[in-house]
Amino acid sequence: MFKKILVATDASEYSRRALRTALEIARVFNAEVELLFVIHLREAYWGYNAVYSILVPQEQIEEAGELALEATLEGIDLGDTSLIKKKEQGYPASVILDEIDKENVDLVVMGSHGYGPIVGSVLGSVSQRVVQRAKCPVLIVK
């Protein structure tokens, strides 16, 4: 039985398909859905003789996350399904795996790969890493 379903999004069409699938499952099991966007920012870039750090203001991270969540939800009927939206920063696979443990997730639903419009998001090879390491079932949606 699924009580908590995690959907990782990068705002791509694959992520939207994953959300629709998760909502169908959630309706059957009366489960809660968590929609998670992870912004992946490289902390440093290697130059010829130095490492260059890039600082991105928290407001920009929040804004990018909000745009990704809105884009994923656009035109999708939630019905009476409980949905939690979260934005995190870090390496997507690691953040998703941490979230599974932290939130006692029963099922992860992800797109097979994604190329969302939000700069800094990645969700292609990420799905492979999550499948290999997750402690719960992972459903990959094409």
Coordinates of C-alpha atoms in Angstrom, one line a residue:
M1 CA 0.0 0.0 0.0
F2 CA 1.3 3.4 -0.9
K3 CA 0.8 6.3 1.5
K4 CA 3.4 8.7 0.2
I5 CA 4.5 9.1 -3.5
L6 CA 7.4 11.2 -4.5
V7 CA 7.5 12.7 -8.0
A8 CA 10.8 14.3 -9.1
T9 CA 10.4 16.9 -11.7
D10 CA 12.5 19.0 -14.0
A11 CA 9.4 20.6 -15.7
S12 CA 9.8 18.4 -18.8
E13 CA 7.0 16.6 -20.5
Y14 CA 8.4 13.3 -19.1
S15 CA 8.0 14.8 -15.6
R16 CA 4.4 15.9 -16.3
R17 CA 3.6 12.3 -17.4
A18 CA 5.2 11.0 -14.2
L19 CA 3.0 13.4 -12.2
R20 CA -0.2 12.3 -14.0
T21 CA 0.7 8.6 -13.3
A22 CA 1.5 9.3 -9.7
L23 CA -1.9 11.1 -9.3
E24 CA -3.7 8.1 -10.7
I25 CA -1.9 5.8 -8.3
A26 CA -2.5 8.2 -5.4
R27 CA -6.3 8.3 -6.1
V28 CA -6.4 4.5 -5.9
F29 CA -4.5 4.3 -2.6
N30 CA -5.6 7.6 -1.1
A31 CA -1.9 8.6 -1.0
E32 CA -0.2 11.9 -0.6
V33 CA 2.0 13.1 -3.5
E34 CA 5.2 15.1 -3.0
L35 CA 6.3 17.0 -6.1
L36 CA 10.1 17.7 -5.8
F37 CA 12.2 20.0 -7.9
V38 CA 16.0 19.8 -7.4
I39 CA 18.1 22.6 -8.8
H40 CA 21.5 21.4 -9.6
L41 CA 24.1 24.1 -9.4
R42 CA 27.8 23.4 -9.8
E43 CA 29.5 25.0 -6.9
A44 CA 32.8 25.7 -8.7
Y45 CA 34.2 25.7 -12.2
W46 CA 37.8 24.8 -13.0
G47 CA 39.8 27.3 -14.9
Y48 CA 43.3 27.3 -16.2
N49 CA 45.0 27.9 -12.9
A50 CA 42.1 28.5 -10.5
V51 CA 38.7 27.4 -9.3
Y52 CA 35.9 29.9 -9.8
S53 CA 33.0 29.8 -7.4
I54 CA 29.6 30.9 -8.5
L55 CA 27.2 32.2 -5.9
V56 CA 23.5 32.2 -6.8
P57 CA 21.2 34.2 -4.6
Q58 CA 18.6 32.2 -2.7
E59 CA 15.8 34.2 -4.4
Q60 CA 16.9 33.0 -7.8
I61 CA 16.9 29.4 -6.6
E62 CA 13.4 29.8 -5.1
E63 CA 12.2 31.5 -8.3
A64 CA 13.6 28.8 -10.6
G65 CA 12.0 26.1 -8.4
E66 CA 8.7 27.8 -8.3
L67 CA 8.7 28.1 -12.2
A68 CA 9.5 24.4 -12.5
L69 CA 6.8 23.4 -10.1
E70 CA 4.2 25.6 -11.8
A71 CA 5.3 24.3 -15.3
T72 CA 4.9 20.8 -14.1
L73 CA 1.4 21.4 -12.6
E74 CA 0.1 23.5 -15.5
G75 CA -3.2 22.1 -16.7
I76 CA -3.1 19.0 -14.5
D77 CA -6.2 18.2 -12.4
L78 CA -5.2 17.3 -8.9
G79 CA -8.7 16.5 -7.9
D80 CA -8.8 16.0 -4.1
T81 CA -5.3 14.5 -4.0
S82 CA -3.1 16.0 -1.3
L83 CA 0.0 17.5 -3.0
I84 CA 3.1 19.0 -1.3
K85 CA 5.6 21.0 -3.4
K86 CA 9.2 21.2 -2.4
K87 CA 12.3 22.8 -3.9
E88 CA 15.8 21.7 -3.0
Q89 CA 19.3 22.5 -4.1
G90 CA 22.0 19.9 -4.7
Y91 CA 22.9 16.9 -6.8
P92 CA 19.5 15.5 -7.9
A93 CA 20.0 11.8 -7.3
S94 CA 21.4 12.4 -3.8
V95 CA 18.6 14.8 -2.9
I96 CA 15.9 12.4 -4.1
L97 CA 17.4 9.5 -2.2
D98 CA 17.7 11.6 0.9
E99 CA 14.1 12.7 0.6
I100 CA 13.0 9.0 0.2
D101 CA 14.5 8.2 3.6
K102 CA 13.6 11.5 5.3
E103 CA 9.9 11.5 4.3
N104 CA 9.3 7.7 4.4
V105 CA 8.4 7.6 0.7
D106 CA 6.6 4.4 -0.4
L107 CA 7.0 4.9 -4.2
V108 CA 9.0 7.2 -6.5
V109 CA 7.6 8.1 -9.9
M110 CA 10.0 9.7 -12.4
G111 CA 10.2 10.4 -16.1
S112 CA 12.6 8.2 -18.1
H113 CA 14.6 11.3 -18.9
G114 CA 14.1 15.0 -19.0
Y115 CA 15.3 18.1 -20.6
G116 CA 13.3 20.7 -18.9
P117 CA 13.4 24.4 -19.7
I118 CA 14.8 25.4 -16.4
V119 CA 18.5 25.9 -16.5
G120 CA 20.5 23.7 -14.1
S121 CA 18.0 20.9 -13.9
V122 CA 19.0 17.3 -14.7
L123 CA 16.8 14.2 -14.7
G124 CA 18.1 11.7 -17.2
S125 CA 20.9 9.6 -15.7
V126 CA 19.4 10.7 -12.4
S127 CA 16.5 8.2 -12.8
Q128 CA 19.0 5.4 -13.3
R129 CA 20.9 6.2 -10.1
V130 CA 17.6 6.5 -8.1
V131 CA 16.4 3.1 -9.5
Q132 CA 19.7 1.5 -8.4
R133 CA 19.8 2.9 -4.9
A134 CA 16.3 3.6 -3.7
K135 CA 14.9 1.6 -0.8
C136 CA 11.4 1.7 -2.2
P137 CA 9.9 0.9 -5.6
V138 CA 10.6 3.3 -8.4
L139 CA 8.3 3.6 -11.4
I140 CA 9.9 5.1 -14.5
V141 CA 7.3 6.7 -16.9
K142 CA 8.1 7.1 -20.6

